[in-house]
Each structure stands twice: as structure tokens, then as C-alpha cells.
Amino acid sequence: MAVHNIIVLGAGVSGLTTALLLSRDASKRVIVVAKHMPGDYDIEYCSPWQEQERATWPFLNKLAQEHPEAGVHLRTTKVYARERGETTAAEQWLASLVQKDPWFKDVVDDMQTNNVDKGERGTLQLREIPPEELGPGMRHGSQFTSACINPGVYLPWLLGQCLKNGVVFTRATQQPAEAEAEVEANADLVVNCTGLGSQTLGGVQDRTLHPVRGQVVIVANDPGALYSVSGASDGDGNDDNDDDGGGGGDDDETAYIMARGAGGGTVLGGSYQMNRSEALPDPNLAVRIMRRAVALCPGLVGEGRGIEGLDIVRHAVGLRPLREDGPRVEADRVDGLPVVHNYGHAGFGYQASFGSASAAVKLVNEALLRGGGKAKL
């Protein structure tokens, strides 16, 4: 049986998931080459279309129920849409999540008919939140069960599954054309999962790719559910909670709460700052994030308490890879070498990971059938 050597560039959630699916085929020898690996803390390593997300849900749901060691948990989720609508980039980022009739309604309804995850977690069926339960300034809300991932557990789990299947990992900061000394392999095909690295990757240099800065606060408090709101305020640029003296508007800020399992703490967000890449957290933004979180879920700290009731673990900043034309999952050729791209998922890399990786693997198989050259990496 002929063995094809596949190089996967990048070890974020897209690269690891793609490598895992490729490694399930004994006819493929998979090598992952990456600047950052699970366990690293770096602003560029942000991993600690609807169709791809739709395909990913069953995979995550199965992991949550059958493989708790993967760090995926099912949690009650509540999303709210403000009366003002979704007009800013930050609001549009979450627009599909807060629609009254969202695309994923059929997905969670299907899970309901399959009798999955009932009991203490409640029903998976999407439920419209009654008007009397909505806070001021909200036009509608929905409740459903969603998968929440603890990246600190999930990425090492993916890496471990890859290693079990014989995937080889090597750390390299060079461009593919410069990495020959580090990776002794003849590549039949390269899979590009470099995220923002595709801005400068030789032969790719995608100028439609932009960094979107996200800042969050990790706390030990448990809100009991996941929460998201379309936007950080009512849109006047002066959030009611923004009395920290630090200024700042709300057009590139968001409000969400994600309680991660397996000791991952609760993530309070956040921001959606286009073409900004400052690595250090903004302390004034951190205060606004915490105040919005407490306003959204008072139970996070207890009745009558403010942000002083938050048990802060750390502050974090990451860059999302936003591509103007949406995620790039397609076949290409670079200097005669077959290449499959899988990058540019902005803030939805995890929830689209399995679907996008499956699509990438299909493109890999099609490219190998067509044949192609080899390149020494």
C-alpha cells in the first residue's frame, strides 16, 4: 500500500483536528509542523459556514457524553438580542447566535428527538425566553444546551489522540521553504492551518486576513450557565457601566460568559477589535468586561455585590484570524505542490473545527487521487 506523506502546518484546533482525521487513514503519514503547540501562551495562539458548524455539533456532543477527558461539556446557554439590532462589527459577530429563528434550531431539535442529554441538564430543544424574563433593552432571548470547550484540556487531548495514531509533531518557526533542515520528509501534500500565519506564509500571503483582538477575564466564579448578548450596550458609545474613567466605546466590545468544565474557570468577555494586536490586557476594558458580566448575570457574584465579588484567575488576550471572504477551506497548488487550506474562521474555529477538518480531508483525498509533486520541507 502506497503511503502518502502529509504535512500539516499549524497546531491550533484546526490543525490538530485535521491531523487527527487524516491520521485515521493508514495510507497517510502525518507530520504536524507548528510554531506554537498546546500548552503555549501566546497572543498568536488563540486556539487555548454554517455547514461546518452544523457538522461539528454531533462530534462535540459525543465527546461530551463519551469522553469526559476531552474537556468538552454540555451547558445550558442563554442568548439575548438587544432592541437596537446588530449594527457594529462586534454585534454582527454574534448575530447568527442571537437570531429569533437561528440556523442551529434544527440541530438542537434533532438532538432532542434523539433523546440525548436529558435529566439534570434539561432539554436540548431551543426555547424562546418569555418577555417577562428578559432584562431591560432586550427584544428577545433563547435558551438551549450547547457544548463548551476547555481549550487547556481539549487541545492536549487532540494532540494525544494524534500521537496515538502515529502523527509526528515538530516545532518550527520557519516558512516551509526554509524548514528542510528541521523536517526530513517528502511531502506529497501540505495542509495549511496556520491561521493568521497565512498573512506571511510563502506562496499564500493572504492580504484579506486580519487580526481581531479579543480580551477576556478568567474568573473562578460559576454562573451556572453560558450567556451571550448582541453588543455591549445600547449603542450610544457610553455604556452605563463604563464609569471606570478609562473611556472607550462599545462598538468593538461584547458581553458574554462561558463557564468551562474540568477546572477551566469562567471566561468573561470580551472585545472584537479589528486590526489591533496589542498583547497586554487593557485594564480599563477589563473593568468594563467584568461590570457587564455582573450586570448580565448577578448570580455570578451574589446579590448586592459588584465586581469585587469576582475571583480573578488571570487576564488574557488572543487574536482571531478573520478573513474578509469567510473561512478558506479549498484546494490550491503552490510551486507545483498540492496544498489544502483550512484557516480564517475568526472567532468560530472551535465550533466549526470538525466540519472544516472533514471538508479539508475530503479535499486532500481528491488532490491525492489527482496526483502531484513532492517537495522537501
CSV table of C-alpha atoms in Angstrom, one decimal, residues 79-298:
chain,number,residue,atom,x,y,z
A,79,VAL,CA,-28.5,34.3,24.4
A,80,TYR,CA,-30.2,37.8,24.2
A,81,ALA,CA,-30.7,40.2,21.4
A,82,ARG,CA,-30.8,43.9,22.2
A,83,GLU,CA,-33.6,46.2,20.9
A,84,ARG,CA,-31.1,48.2,18.9
A,85,GLY,CA,-30.3,45.4,16.5
A,86,GLU,CA,-26.9,44.3,15.3
A,87,THR,CA,-25.1,47.2,13.6
A,88,THR,CA,-21.5,47.1,14.7
A,89,ALA,CA,-18.8,44.5,13.8
A,90,ALA,CA,-18.8,43.1,17.3
A,91,GLU,CA,-22.6,42.7,17.2
A,92,GLN,CA,-22.6,41.1,13.8
A,93,TRP,CA,-20.0,38.6,15.0
A,94,LEU,CA,-22.7,37.2,17.3
A,95,ALA,CA,-25.7,38.0,15.0
A,96,SER,CA,-26.3,34.4,13.9
A,97,LEU,CA,-26.3,33.3,17.6
A,98,VAL,CA,-29.0,35.7,18.8
A,99,GLN,CA,-31.5,35.4,15.9
A,100,LYS,CA,-35.0,34.6,16.9
A,101,ASP,CA,-35.1,31.7,14.5
A,102,PRO,CA,-31.3,30.7,14.4
A,103,TRP,CA,-29.8,28.2,11.9
A,104,PHE,CA,-29.0,25.8,14.7
A,105,LYS,CA,-32.6,25.3,15.8
A,106,ASP,CA,-32.9,22.2,13.6
A,107,VAL,CA,-29.6,20.9,15.1
A,108,VAL,CA,-30.7,21.1,18.7
A,109,ASP,CA,-34.2,19.9,17.8
A,110,ASP,CA,-32.7,16.8,16.2
A,111,MET,CA,-30.7,16.2,19.3
A,112,GLN,CA,-33.9,16.4,21.3
A,113,THR,CA,-35.7,13.8,19.2
A,114,ASN,CA,-32.7,11.5,19.7
A,115,ASN,CA,-33.3,11.7,23.5
A,116,VAL,CA,-29.8,13.0,24.1
A,117,ASP,CA,-28.8,14.8,27.3
A,118,LYS,CA,-32.0,14.9,29.3
A,119,GLY,CA,-32.4,15.0,33.1
A,120,GLU,CA,-30.4,17.4,35.2
A,121,ARG,CA,-29.2,19.5,32.3
A,122,GLY,CA,-32.8,19.9,31.0
A,123,THR,CA,-33.9,19.7,27.4
A,124,LEU,CA,-31.7,20.3,24.3
A,125,GLN,CA,-34.6,21.8,22.4
A,126,LEU,CA,-34.3,25.5,21.8
A,127,ARG,CA,-36.7,27.5,23.9
A,128,GLU,CA,-37.7,31.1,23.5
A,129,ILE,CA,-37.3,33.1,26.7
A,130,PRO,CA,-40.6,34.7,27.7
A,131,PRO,CA,-40.8,38.6,27.6
A,132,GLU,CA,-41.2,38.8,31.4
A,133,GLU,CA,-37.8,37.0,31.8
A,134,LEU,CA,-36.0,39.5,29.5
A,135,GLY,CA,-34.0,42.3,31.0
A,136,PRO,CA,-34.4,46.0,30.0
A,137,GLY,CA,-33.4,46.8,26.5
A,138,MET,CA,-33.7,43.2,25.2
A,139,ARG,CA,-36.0,42.4,22.3
A,140,HIS,CA,-35.8,38.6,22.6
A,141,GLY,CA,-33.8,35.7,24.0
A,142,SER,CA,-33.3,32.0,23.6
A,143,GLN,CA,-32.2,29.1,25.8
A,144,PHE,CA,-30.7,25.8,24.7
A,145,THR,CA,-27.9,23.4,25.5
A,146,SER,CA,-24.5,24.0,24.0
A,147,ALA,CA,-21.1,22.4,24.1
A,148,CYS,CA,-18.5,24.4,26.0
A,149,ILE,CA,-14.8,23.5,25.4
A,150,ASN,CA,-11.9,23.9,27.9
A,151,PRO,CA,-9.0,24.5,25.4
A,152,GLY,CA,-6.5,23.8,28.1
A,153,VAL,CA,-7.8,20.2,28.2
A,154,TYR,CA,-9.2,19.8,24.7
A,155,LEU,CA,-6.1,20.7,22.7
A,156,PRO,CA,-3.8,18.4,24.6
A,157,TRP,CA,-6.4,15.7,24.2
A,158,LEU,CA,-6.4,16.2,20.4
A,159,LEU,CA,-2.6,16.1,20.4
A,160,GLY,CA,-2.7,12.9,22.4
A,161,GLN,CA,-5.2,11.2,20.0
A,162,CYS,CA,-2.9,12.3,17.1
A,163,LEU,CA,0.1,10.8,18.8
A,164,LYS,CA,-1.7,7.5,19.4
A,165,ASN,CA,-2.4,7.4,15.7
A,166,GLY,CA,1.3,7.9,14.9
A,167,VAL,CA,1.3,11.6,14.0
A,168,VAL,CA,4.7,13.2,14.3
A,169,PHE,CA,5.0,16.7,15.8
A,170,THR,CA,7.8,19.2,15.3
A,171,ARG,CA,8.2,22.8,16.3
A,172,ALA,CA,9.5,25.2,13.7
A,173,THR,CA,9.2,28.9,13.1
A,174,GLN,CA,10.5,28.9,9.5
A,175,GLN,CA,8.5,29.2,6.3
A,176,PRO,CA,8.0,25.8,4.5
A,177,ALA,CA,10.7,26.6,2.0
A,178,GLU,CA,13.2,27.2,4.9
A,179,ALA,CA,12.4,24.2,7.1
A,180,GLU,CA,14.2,21.5,5.2
A,181,ALA,CA,16.8,21.1,8.0
A,182,GLU,CA,14.1,20.5,10.6
A,183,VAL,CA,11.7,18.2,8.8
A,184,GLU,CA,13.2,15.4,6.8
A,185,ALA,CA,10.2,14.3,4.8
A,186,ASN,CA,9.0,14.3,1.2
A,187,ALA,CA,5.6,16.0,1.2
A,188,ASP,CA,3.0,14.7,-1.2
A,189,LEU,CA,0.7,17.4,0.1
A,190,VAL,CA,0.6,20.3,2.6
A,191,VAL,CA,-2.4,21.3,4.7
A,192,ASN,CA,-2.3,24.9,5.7
A,193,CYS,CA,-3.9,25.5,9.1
A,194,THR,CA,-1.7,28.5,10.1
A,195,GLY,CA,-4.5,30.9,10.9
A,196,LEU,CA,-3.0,34.4,10.9
A,197,GLY,CA,0.3,32.9,9.8
A,198,SER,CA,-1.2,32.8,6.3
A,199,GLN,CA,-0.7,36.5,6.1
A,200,THR,CA,3.0,35.9,5.6
A,201,LEU,CA,3.2,32.2,4.6
A,202,GLY,CA,5.2,31.8,1.5
A,203,GLY,CA,3.1,31.1,-1.6
A,204,VAL,CA,-0.1,32.2,0.3
A,205,GLN,CA,0.3,35.7,1.7
A,206,ASP,CA,-3.4,36.3,2.2
A,207,ARG,CA,-4.0,40.1,2.3
A,208,THR,CA,-7.7,39.6,3.1
A,209,LEU,CA,-6.8,38.1,6.5
A,210,HIS,CA,-6.9,40.4,9.5
A,211,PRO,CA,-6.3,40.1,13.3
A,212,VAL,CA,-9.2,40.7,15.6
A,213,ARG,CA,-8.1,41.3,19.1
A,214,GLY,CA,-10.1,39.6,21.8
A,215,GLN,CA,-9.6,40.3,25.5
A,216,VAL,CA,-11.2,38.3,28.3
A,217,VAL,CA,-11.1,37.9,32.1
A,218,ILE,CA,-10.9,34.4,33.6
A,219,VAL,CA,-12.6,34.0,37.0
A,220,ALA,CA,-13.3,31.1,39.3
A,221,ASN,CA,-16.9,32.1,39.8
A,222,ASP,CA,-19.6,29.8,38.4
A,223,PRO,CA,-22.6,31.5,36.7
A,224,GLY,CA,-24.4,28.2,36.3
A,225,ALA,CA,-25.0,28.7,32.6
A,226,LEU,CA,-23.5,30.3,29.5
A,227,TYR,CA,-24.6,33.8,28.5
A,228,SER,CA,-24.2,36.0,25.3
A,229,VAL,CA,-25.7,39.4,24.4
A,230,SER,CA,-25.7,41.1,21.0
A,231,GLY,CA,-23.5,44.0,21.8
A,232,ALA,CA,-22.0,45.6,25.0
A,233,SER,CA,-24.5,48.4,25.5
A,234,ASP,CA,-27.5,50.1,23.9
A,235,GLY,CA,-25.2,51.6,21.3
A,236,ASP,CA,-24.7,55.2,22.4
A,237,GLY,CA,-21.0,54.7,22.9
A,238,ASN,CA,-21.3,55.3,26.6
A,239,ASP,CA,-22.1,52.1,28.4
A,240,ASP,CA,-23.9,52.6,31.7
A,241,ASN,CA,-21.3,50.5,33.4
A,242,ASP,CA,-18.3,52.4,31.9
A,243,ASP,CA,-17.6,54.7,34.8
A,244,ASP,CA,-14.1,53.4,35.2
A,245,GLY,CA,-12.6,56.5,33.9
A,246,GLY,CA,-10.8,54.7,31.1
A,247,GLY,CA,-13.0,55.9,28.3
A,248,GLY,CA,-13.7,53.6,25.4
A,249,GLY,CA,-16.8,53.0,23.4
A,250,ASP,CA,-18.8,49.9,22.9
A,251,ASP,CA,-18.7,49.4,19.1
A,252,ASP,CA,-15.9,46.8,19.4
A,253,GLU,CA,-16.8,45.3,22.7
A,254,THR,CA,-19.1,42.4,23.5
A,255,ALA,CA,-20.7,40.8,26.6
A,256,TYR,CA,-20.6,37.0,27.2
A,257,ILE,CA,-20.0,34.5,29.9
A,258,MET,CA,-18.6,31.0,29.3
A,259,ALA,CA,-18.3,28.5,32.2
A,260,ARG,CA,-15.8,25.9,31.2
A,261,GLY,CA,-15.6,22.5,32.8
A,262,ALA,CA,-12.6,20.5,34.1
A,263,GLY,CA,-11.4,23.4,36.2
A,264,GLY,CA,-11.2,25.8,33.2
A,265,GLY,CA,-12.8,28.6,35.1
A,266,THR,CA,-15.3,31.1,33.7
A,267,VAL,CA,-14.5,33.3,30.7
A,268,LEU,CA,-15.8,36.8,30.8
A,269,GLY,CA,-15.7,38.7,27.5
A,270,GLY,CA,-14.9,40.5,25.6
A,271,SER,CA,-13.8,42.5,22.7
A,272,TYR,CA,-13.8,42.3,18.9
A,273,GLN,CA,-11.1,44.8,17.9
A,274,MET,CA,-10.3,44.8,14.2
A,275,ASN,CA,-6.7,45.1,13.1
A,276,ARG,CA,-5.4,45.5,16.7
A,277,SER,CA,-2.8,43.3,18.1
A,278,GLU,CA,-1.7,44.6,21.5
A,279,ALA,CA,-0.6,41.7,23.6
A,280,LEU,CA,-1.1,43.3,27.0
A,281,PRO,CA,-4.6,43.5,28.5
A,282,ASP,CA,-6.2,46.9,28.7
A,283,PRO,CA,-7.1,47.3,32.4
A,284,ASN,CA,-10.0,49.7,31.7
A,285,LEU,CA,-11.5,47.3,29.2
A,286,ALA,CA,-11.1,44.6,31.8
A,287,VAL,CA,-13.2,46.6,34.3
A,288,ARG,CA,-15.9,47.2,31.6
A,289,ILE,CA,-16.0,43.4,30.8
A,290,MET,CA,-16.4,42.5,34.5
A,291,ARG,CA,-19.1,45.0,35.1
A,292,ARG,CA,-21.1,43.9,32.1
A,293,ALA,CA,-20.8,40.3,33.2
A,294,VAL,CA,-22.1,41.0,36.6
A,295,ALA,CA,-25.0,43.1,35.2
A,296,LEU,CA,-25.8,40.2,32.8
A,297,CYS,CA,-25.6,37.5,35.5
A,298,PRO,CA,-25.9,38.9,39.0
